[in-house]
mmCIF file of C-alpha atoms in Angstrom:
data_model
loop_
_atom_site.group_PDB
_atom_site.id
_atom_site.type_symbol
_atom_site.label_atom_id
_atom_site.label_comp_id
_atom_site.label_asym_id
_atom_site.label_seq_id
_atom_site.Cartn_x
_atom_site.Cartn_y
_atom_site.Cartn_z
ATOM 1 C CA UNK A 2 4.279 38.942 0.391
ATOM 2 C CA UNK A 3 3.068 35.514 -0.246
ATOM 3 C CA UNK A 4 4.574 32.771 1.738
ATOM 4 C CA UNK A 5 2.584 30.212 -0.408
ATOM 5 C CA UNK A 6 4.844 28.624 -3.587
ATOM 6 C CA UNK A 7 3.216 27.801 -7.321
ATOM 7 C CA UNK A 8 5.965 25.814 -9.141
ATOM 8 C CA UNK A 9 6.872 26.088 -12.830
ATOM 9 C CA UNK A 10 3.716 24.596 -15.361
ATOM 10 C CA UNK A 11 0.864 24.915 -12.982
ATOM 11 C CA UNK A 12 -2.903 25.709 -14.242
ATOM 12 C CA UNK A 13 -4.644 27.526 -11.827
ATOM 13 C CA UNK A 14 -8.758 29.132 -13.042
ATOM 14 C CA UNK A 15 -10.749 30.874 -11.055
ATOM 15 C CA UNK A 16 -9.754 29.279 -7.536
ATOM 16 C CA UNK A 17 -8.244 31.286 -4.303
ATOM 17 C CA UNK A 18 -5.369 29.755 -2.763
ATOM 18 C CA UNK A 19 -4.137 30.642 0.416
ATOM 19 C CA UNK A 20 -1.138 32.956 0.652
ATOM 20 C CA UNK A 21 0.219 30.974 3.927
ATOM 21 C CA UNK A 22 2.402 28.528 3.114
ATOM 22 C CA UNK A 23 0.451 26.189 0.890
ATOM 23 C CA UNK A 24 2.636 24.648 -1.832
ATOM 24 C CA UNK A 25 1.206 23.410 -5.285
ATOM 25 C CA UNK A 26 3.775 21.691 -7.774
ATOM 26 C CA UNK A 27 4.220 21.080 -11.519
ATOM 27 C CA UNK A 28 1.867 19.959 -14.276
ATOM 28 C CA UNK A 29 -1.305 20.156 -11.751
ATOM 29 C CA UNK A 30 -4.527 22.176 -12.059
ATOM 30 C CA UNK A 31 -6.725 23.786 -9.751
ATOM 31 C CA UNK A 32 -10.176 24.979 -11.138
ATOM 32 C CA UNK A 33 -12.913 26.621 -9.709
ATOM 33 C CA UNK A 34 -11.669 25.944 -6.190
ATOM 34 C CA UNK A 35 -10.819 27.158 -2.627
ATOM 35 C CA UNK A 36 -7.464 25.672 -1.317
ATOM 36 C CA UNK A 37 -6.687 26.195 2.507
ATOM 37 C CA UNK A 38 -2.667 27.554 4.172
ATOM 38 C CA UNK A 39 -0.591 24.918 4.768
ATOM 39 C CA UNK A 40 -2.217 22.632 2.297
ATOM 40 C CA UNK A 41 0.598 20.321 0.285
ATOM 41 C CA UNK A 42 -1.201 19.112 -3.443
ATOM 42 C CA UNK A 43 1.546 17.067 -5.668
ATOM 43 C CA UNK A 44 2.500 17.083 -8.658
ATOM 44 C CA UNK A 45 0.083 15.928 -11.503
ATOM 45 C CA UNK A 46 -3.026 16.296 -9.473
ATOM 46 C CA UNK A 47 -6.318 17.736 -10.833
ATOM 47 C CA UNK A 48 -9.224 19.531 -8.570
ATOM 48 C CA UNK A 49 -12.054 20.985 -10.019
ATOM 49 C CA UNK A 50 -14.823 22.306 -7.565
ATOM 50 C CA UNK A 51 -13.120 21.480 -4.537
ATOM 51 C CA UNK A 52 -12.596 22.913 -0.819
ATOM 52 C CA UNK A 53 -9.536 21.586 0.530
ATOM 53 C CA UNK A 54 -9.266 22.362 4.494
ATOM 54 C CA UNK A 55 -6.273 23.724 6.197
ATOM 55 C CA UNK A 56 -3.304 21.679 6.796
ATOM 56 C CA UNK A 57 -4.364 18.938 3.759
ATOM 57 C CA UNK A 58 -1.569 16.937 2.196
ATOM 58 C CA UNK A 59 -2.205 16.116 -1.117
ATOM 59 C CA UNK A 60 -0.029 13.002 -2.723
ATOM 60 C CA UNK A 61 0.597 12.793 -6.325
ATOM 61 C CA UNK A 62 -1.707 12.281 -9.194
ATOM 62 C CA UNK A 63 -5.041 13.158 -7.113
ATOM 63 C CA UNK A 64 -8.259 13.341 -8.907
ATOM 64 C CA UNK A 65 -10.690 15.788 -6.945
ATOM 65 C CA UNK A 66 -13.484 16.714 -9.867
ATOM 66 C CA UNK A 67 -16.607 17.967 -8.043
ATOM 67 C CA UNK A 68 -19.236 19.145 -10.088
ATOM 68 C CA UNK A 69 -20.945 23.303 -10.084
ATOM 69 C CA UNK A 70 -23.634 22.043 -7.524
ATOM 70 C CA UNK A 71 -21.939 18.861 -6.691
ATOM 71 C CA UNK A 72 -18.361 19.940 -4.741
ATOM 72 C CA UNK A 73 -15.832 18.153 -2.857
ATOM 73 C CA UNK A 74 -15.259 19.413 0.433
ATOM 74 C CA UNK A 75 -11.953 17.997 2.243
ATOM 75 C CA UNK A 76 -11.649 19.175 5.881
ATOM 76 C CA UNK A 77 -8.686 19.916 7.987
ATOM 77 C CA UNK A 78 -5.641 17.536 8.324
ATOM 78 C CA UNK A 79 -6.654 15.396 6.006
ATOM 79 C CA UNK A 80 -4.080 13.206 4.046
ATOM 80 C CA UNK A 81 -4.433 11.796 0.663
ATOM 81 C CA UNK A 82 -2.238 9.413 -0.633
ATOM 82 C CA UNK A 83 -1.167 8.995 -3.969
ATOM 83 C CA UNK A 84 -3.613 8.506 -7.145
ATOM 84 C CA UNK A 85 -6.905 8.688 -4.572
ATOM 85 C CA UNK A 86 -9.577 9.551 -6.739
ATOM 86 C CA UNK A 87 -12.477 11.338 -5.215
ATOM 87 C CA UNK A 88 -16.198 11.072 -6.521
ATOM 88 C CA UNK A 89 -18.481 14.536 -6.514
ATOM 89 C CA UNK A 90 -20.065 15.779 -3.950
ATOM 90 C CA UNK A 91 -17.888 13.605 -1.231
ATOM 91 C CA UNK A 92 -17.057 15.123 2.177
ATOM 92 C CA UNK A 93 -13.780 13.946 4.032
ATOM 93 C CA UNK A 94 -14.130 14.660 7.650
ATOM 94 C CA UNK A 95 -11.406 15.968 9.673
ATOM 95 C CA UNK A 96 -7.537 14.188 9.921
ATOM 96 C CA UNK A 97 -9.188 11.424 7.546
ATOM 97 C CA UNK A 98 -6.585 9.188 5.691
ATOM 98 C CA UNK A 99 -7.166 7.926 2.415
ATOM 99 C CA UNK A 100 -4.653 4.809 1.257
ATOM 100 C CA UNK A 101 -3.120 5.056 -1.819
ATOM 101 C CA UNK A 102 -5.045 4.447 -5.209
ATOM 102 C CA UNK A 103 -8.318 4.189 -3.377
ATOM 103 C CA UNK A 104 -11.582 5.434 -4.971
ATOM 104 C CA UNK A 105 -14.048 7.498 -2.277
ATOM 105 C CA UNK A 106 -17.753 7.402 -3.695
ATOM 106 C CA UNK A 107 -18.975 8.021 0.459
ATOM 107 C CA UNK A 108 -18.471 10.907 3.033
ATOM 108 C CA UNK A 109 -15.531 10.073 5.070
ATOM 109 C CA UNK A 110 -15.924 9.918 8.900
ATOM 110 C CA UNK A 111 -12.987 11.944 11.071
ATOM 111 C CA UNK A 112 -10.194 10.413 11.424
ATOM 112 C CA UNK A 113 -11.163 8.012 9.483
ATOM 113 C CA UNK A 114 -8.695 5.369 7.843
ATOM 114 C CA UNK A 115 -10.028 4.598 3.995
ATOM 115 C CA UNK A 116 -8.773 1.964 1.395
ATOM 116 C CA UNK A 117 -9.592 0.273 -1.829
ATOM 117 C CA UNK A 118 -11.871 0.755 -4.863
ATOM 118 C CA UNK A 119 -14.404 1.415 -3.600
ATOM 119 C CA UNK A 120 -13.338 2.853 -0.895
ATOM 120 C CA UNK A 121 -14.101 1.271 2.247
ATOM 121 C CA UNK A 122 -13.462 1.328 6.111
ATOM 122 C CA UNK A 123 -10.390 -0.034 7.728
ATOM 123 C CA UNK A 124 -10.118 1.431 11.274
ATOM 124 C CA UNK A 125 -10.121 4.330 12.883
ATOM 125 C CA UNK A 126 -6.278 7.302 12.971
ATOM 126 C CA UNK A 127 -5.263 6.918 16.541
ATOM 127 C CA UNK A 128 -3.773 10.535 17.029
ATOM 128 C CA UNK A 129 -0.456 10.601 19.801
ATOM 129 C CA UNK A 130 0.251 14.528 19.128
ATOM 130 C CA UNK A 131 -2.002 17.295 18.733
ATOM 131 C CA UNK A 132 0.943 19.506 17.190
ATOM 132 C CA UNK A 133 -0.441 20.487 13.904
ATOM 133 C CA UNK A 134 1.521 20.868 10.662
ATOM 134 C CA UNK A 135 3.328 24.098 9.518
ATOM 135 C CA UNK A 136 5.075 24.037 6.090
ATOM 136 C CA UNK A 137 6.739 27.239 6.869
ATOM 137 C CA UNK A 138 10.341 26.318 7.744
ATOM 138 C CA UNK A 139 10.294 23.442 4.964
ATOM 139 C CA UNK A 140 9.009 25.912 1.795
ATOM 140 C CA UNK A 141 11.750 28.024 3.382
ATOM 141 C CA UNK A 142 14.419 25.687 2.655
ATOM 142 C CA UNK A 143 13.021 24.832 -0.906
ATOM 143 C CA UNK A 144 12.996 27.973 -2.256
ATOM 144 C CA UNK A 145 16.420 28.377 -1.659
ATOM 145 C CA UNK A 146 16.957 24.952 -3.306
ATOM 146 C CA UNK A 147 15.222 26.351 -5.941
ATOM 147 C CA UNK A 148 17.365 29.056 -6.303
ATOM 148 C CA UNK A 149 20.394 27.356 -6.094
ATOM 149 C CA UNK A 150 18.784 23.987 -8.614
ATOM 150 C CA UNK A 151 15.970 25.865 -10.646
ATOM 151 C CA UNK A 152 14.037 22.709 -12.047
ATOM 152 C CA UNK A 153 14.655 21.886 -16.503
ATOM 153 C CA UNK A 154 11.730 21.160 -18.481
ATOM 154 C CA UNK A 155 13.906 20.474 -21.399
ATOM 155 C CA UNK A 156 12.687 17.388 -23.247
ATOM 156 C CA UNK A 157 8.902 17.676 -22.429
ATOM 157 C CA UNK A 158 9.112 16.460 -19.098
ATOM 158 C CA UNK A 159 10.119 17.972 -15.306
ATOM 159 C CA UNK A 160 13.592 17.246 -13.662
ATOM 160 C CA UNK A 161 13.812 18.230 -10.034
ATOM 161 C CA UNK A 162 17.056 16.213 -9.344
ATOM 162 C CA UNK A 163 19.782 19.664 -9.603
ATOM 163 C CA UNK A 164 21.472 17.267 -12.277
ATOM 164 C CA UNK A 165 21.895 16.744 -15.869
ATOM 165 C CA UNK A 166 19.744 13.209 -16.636
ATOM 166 C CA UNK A 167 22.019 10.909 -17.813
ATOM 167 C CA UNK A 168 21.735 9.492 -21.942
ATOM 168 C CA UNK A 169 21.198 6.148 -21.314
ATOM 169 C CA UNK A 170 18.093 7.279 -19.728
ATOM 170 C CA UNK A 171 15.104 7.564 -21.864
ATOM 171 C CA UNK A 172 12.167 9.774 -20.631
ATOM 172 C CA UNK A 173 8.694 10.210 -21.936
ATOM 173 C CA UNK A 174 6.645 13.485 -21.913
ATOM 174 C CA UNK A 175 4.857 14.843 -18.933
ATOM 175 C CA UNK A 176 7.173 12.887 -16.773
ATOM 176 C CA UNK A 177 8.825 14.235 -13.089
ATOM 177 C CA UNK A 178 11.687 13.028 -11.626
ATOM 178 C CA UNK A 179 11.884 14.827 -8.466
ATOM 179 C CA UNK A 180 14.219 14.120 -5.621
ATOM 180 C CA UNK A 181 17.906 14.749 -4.007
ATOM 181 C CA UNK A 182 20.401 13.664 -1.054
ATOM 182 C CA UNK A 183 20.203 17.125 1.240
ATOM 183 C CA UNK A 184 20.270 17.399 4.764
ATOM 184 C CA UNK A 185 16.761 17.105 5.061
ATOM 185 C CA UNK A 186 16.896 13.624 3.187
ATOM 186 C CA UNK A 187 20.484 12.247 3.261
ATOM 187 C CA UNK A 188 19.657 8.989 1.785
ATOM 188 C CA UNK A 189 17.865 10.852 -1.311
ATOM 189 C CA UNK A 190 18.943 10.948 -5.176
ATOM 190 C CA UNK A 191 18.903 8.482 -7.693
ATOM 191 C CA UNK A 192 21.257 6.062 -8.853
ATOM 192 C CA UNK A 193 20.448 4.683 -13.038
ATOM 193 C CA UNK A 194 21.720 1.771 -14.734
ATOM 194 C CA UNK A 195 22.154 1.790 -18.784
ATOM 195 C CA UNK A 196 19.065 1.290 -20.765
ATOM 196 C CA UNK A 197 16.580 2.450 -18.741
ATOM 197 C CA UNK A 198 13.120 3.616 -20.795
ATOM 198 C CA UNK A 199 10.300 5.598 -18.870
ATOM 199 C CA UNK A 200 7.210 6.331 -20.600
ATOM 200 C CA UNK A 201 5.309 9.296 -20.220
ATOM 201 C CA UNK A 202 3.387 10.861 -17.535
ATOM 202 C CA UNK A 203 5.108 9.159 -14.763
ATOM 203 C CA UNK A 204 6.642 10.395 -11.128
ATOM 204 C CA UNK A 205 9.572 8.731 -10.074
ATOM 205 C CA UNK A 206 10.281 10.972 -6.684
ATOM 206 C CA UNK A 207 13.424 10.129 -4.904
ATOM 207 C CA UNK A 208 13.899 12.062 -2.056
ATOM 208 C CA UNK A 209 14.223 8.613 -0.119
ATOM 209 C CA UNK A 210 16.548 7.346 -2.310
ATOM 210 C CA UNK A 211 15.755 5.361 -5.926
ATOM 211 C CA UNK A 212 17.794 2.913 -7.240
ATOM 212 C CA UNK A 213 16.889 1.432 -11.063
ATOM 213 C CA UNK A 214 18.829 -1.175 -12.724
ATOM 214 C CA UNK A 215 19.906 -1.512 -16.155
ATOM 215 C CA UNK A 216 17.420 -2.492 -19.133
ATOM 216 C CA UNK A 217 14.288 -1.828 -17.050
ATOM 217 C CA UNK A 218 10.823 -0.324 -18.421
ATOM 218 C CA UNK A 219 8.712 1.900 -16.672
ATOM 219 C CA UNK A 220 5.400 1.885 -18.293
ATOM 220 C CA UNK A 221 2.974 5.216 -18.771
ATOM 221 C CA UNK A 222 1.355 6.800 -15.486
ATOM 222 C CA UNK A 223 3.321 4.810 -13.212
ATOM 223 C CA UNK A 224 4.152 6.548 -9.710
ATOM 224 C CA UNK A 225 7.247 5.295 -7.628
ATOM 225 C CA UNK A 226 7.397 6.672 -4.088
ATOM 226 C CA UNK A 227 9.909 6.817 -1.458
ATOM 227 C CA UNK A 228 8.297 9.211 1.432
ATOM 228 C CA UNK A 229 5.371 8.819 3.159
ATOM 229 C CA UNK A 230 4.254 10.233 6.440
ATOM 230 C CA UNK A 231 3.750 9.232 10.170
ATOM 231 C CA UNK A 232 0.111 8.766 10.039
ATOM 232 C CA UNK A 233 0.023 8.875 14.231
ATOM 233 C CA UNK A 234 0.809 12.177 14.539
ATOM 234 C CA UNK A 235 -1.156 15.211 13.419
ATOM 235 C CA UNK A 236 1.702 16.824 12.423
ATOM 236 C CA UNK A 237 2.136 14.272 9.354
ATOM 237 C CA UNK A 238 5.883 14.072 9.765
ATOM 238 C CA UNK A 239 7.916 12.674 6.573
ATOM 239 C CA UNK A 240 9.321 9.710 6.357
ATOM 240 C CA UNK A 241 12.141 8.205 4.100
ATOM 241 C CA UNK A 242 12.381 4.316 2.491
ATOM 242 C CA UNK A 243 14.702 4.011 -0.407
ATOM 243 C CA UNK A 244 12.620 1.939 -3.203
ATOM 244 C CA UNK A 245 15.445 -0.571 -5.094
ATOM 245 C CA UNK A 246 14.350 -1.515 -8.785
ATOM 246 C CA UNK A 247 17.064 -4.457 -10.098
ATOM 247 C CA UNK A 248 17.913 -5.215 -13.663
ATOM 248 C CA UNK A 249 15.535 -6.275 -16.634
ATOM 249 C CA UNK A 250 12.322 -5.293 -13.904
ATOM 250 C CA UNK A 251 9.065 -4.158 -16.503
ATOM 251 C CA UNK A 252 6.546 -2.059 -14.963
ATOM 252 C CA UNK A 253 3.103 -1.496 -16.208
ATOM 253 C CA UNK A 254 0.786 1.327 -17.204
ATOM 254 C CA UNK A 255 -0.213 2.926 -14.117
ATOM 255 C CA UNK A 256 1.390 1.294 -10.795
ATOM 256 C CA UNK A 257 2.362 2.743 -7.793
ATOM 257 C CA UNK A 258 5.456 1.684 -5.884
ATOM 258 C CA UNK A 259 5.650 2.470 -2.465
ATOM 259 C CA UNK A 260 8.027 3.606 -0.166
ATOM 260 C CA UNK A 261 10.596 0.384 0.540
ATOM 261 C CA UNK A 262 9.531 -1.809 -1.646
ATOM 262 C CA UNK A 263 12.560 -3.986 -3.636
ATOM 263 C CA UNK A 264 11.899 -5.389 -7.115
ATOM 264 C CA UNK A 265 14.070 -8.508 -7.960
ATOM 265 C CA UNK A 266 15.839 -9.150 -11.111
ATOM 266 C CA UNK A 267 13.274 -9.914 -14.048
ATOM 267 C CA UNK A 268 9.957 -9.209 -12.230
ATOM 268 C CA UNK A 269 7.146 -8.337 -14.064
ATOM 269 C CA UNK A 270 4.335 -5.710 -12.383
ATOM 270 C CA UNK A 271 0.965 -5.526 -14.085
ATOM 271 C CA UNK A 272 -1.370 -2.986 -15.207
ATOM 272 C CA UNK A 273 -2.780 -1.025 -12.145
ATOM 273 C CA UNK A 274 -0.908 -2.775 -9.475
ATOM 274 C CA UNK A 275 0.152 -0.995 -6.287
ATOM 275 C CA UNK A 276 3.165 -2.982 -4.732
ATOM 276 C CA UNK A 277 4.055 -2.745 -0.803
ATOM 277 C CA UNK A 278 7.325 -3.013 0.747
ATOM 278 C CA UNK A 279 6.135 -6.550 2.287
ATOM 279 C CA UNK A 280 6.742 -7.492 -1.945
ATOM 280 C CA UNK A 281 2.893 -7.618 -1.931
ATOM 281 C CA UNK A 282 1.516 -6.767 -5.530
ATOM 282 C CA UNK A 283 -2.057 -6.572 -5.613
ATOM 283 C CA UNK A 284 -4.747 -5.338 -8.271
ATOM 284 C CA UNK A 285 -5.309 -1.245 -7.016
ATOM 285 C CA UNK A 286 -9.287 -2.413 -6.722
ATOM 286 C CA UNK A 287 -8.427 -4.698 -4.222
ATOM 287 C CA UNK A 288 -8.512 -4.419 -0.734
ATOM 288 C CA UNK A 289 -5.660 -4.864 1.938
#
């Protein structure tokens, strides 16, 4: 028996996926590739010719589109953030880290620490434990959350939540909101005010806890975050920060908000701007 979970609305041609423990979730694709155990890939990510090593987390929205005679190769306990996109015939060497929204058009050195567009050098992962990650116990628990709060794909788009989405909220198409207070993350759910519109394709995930004030806009392909991981530690432990959106915020086309970060009343986000929980909004080509 498989211990590896497919959610709901996943593409999957001509690829072999490891039966141990790997986890791939809803409206990604995986073509034409070879995915490792233990490997985590996110929701709304898209590989094509790719080998992803073992123990690989995989953020949200990844683009990993290797060519026939051109692959990707990913090695072992590597972590992508969210939105990386990855240029053909790129090799990530081992327990790399790639920043979110960052562009790699080079091999990757081991252990490597990678940001920007184009991607480029920041320093090297300083490892403190040599335990190595297991999703095991953790797909465990969420197939029996699964059980108990089978995701709805009514209205075109994916709720993960275990609730009924409230009316006031209006949600686009191809849109996840994912996220809920357990034991594993007590500070999780989300709390809506009235008139809240968010466009389609997004991921709002809220396991860390989202908060979104009344008569905000969430523009198309944004991504709003509230776990990341201990970078340190092989292992890749999760960690929580509850992102807080106030009233009458407006977020554009393709953003990423990550873990922490608190938008004031009124603010405006541009086009392709990844925001840090220091308030820092900067262009997603720039570098940190």
């Amino acid at each position: 028996m498989t211990k590896t979970l497919v959610d709901p609305q996943v593409t999957i041609k001509r690829s072999k996926i490891s039966p141990n423990n790997t986890w791939v979730r809803t409206y990604s694709c995986v073509d034409n590739s070879v995915i490792g155990e233990n490997v985590f890939i996110g929701f709304k990510c898209n590989l094509n010719y790719a080998v992803i090593g073992k123990r690989t987390q995989i953020a949200n929205s990844c683009t990993i589109l290797g060519q026939k005679r051109n692959n990707i190769v990913i090695s072992d306990d590597v972590w992508l953030g969210a939105a990386v996109t990855i240029a053909p015939g790129v090799h990530i060497g081992e327990g790399a880290v790639i920043g979110a929204g960052t562009y790699v058009v080079n091999d990757v050195s081991p252990y490597s620490i990678i940001v920007g567009n184009p991607g480029k050098f920041i320093k090297t992962r300083k490892i403190v434990s040599n335990k190595k990650l297991s999703n095991s116990l953790f797909l465990k628990k969420i197939r029996k959350l699964f059980q108990k709060y089978p995701p709805k794909f009514e209205g075109g788009f994916a709720n993960y939540t275990g609730l009924p989405i409230p009316q006031s909220l209006e949600v686009g198409k191809g849109t996840v909101i994912s996220g809920r207070k357990s034991t594993a993350f007590p500070n999780g759910g989300f709390q809506f005010g009235k008139r809240i519109t968010i466009k389609n394709n997004c991921i709002l995930e809220g396991a860390g806890g989202l908060s979104i004030g009344e008569n905000t806009t969430i523009d198309c392909n944004t991504i709003i975050i509230t776990t990341s991981h201990d970078y340190k530690l092989l292992s890749l432990p999760q960690t929580n920060e509850e992102v807080v959106i106030d009233d009458n915020v407006r977020i554009g086309k393709n953003a990423i908000i990550l873990p922490g970060v608190h938008l004031s009343k009124g603010m405006y986000i541009p086009d392709e701007s990844i925001v840090f929980k220091n308030s820092t909004v900067k262009n997603r080509g720039e570098q940190l």
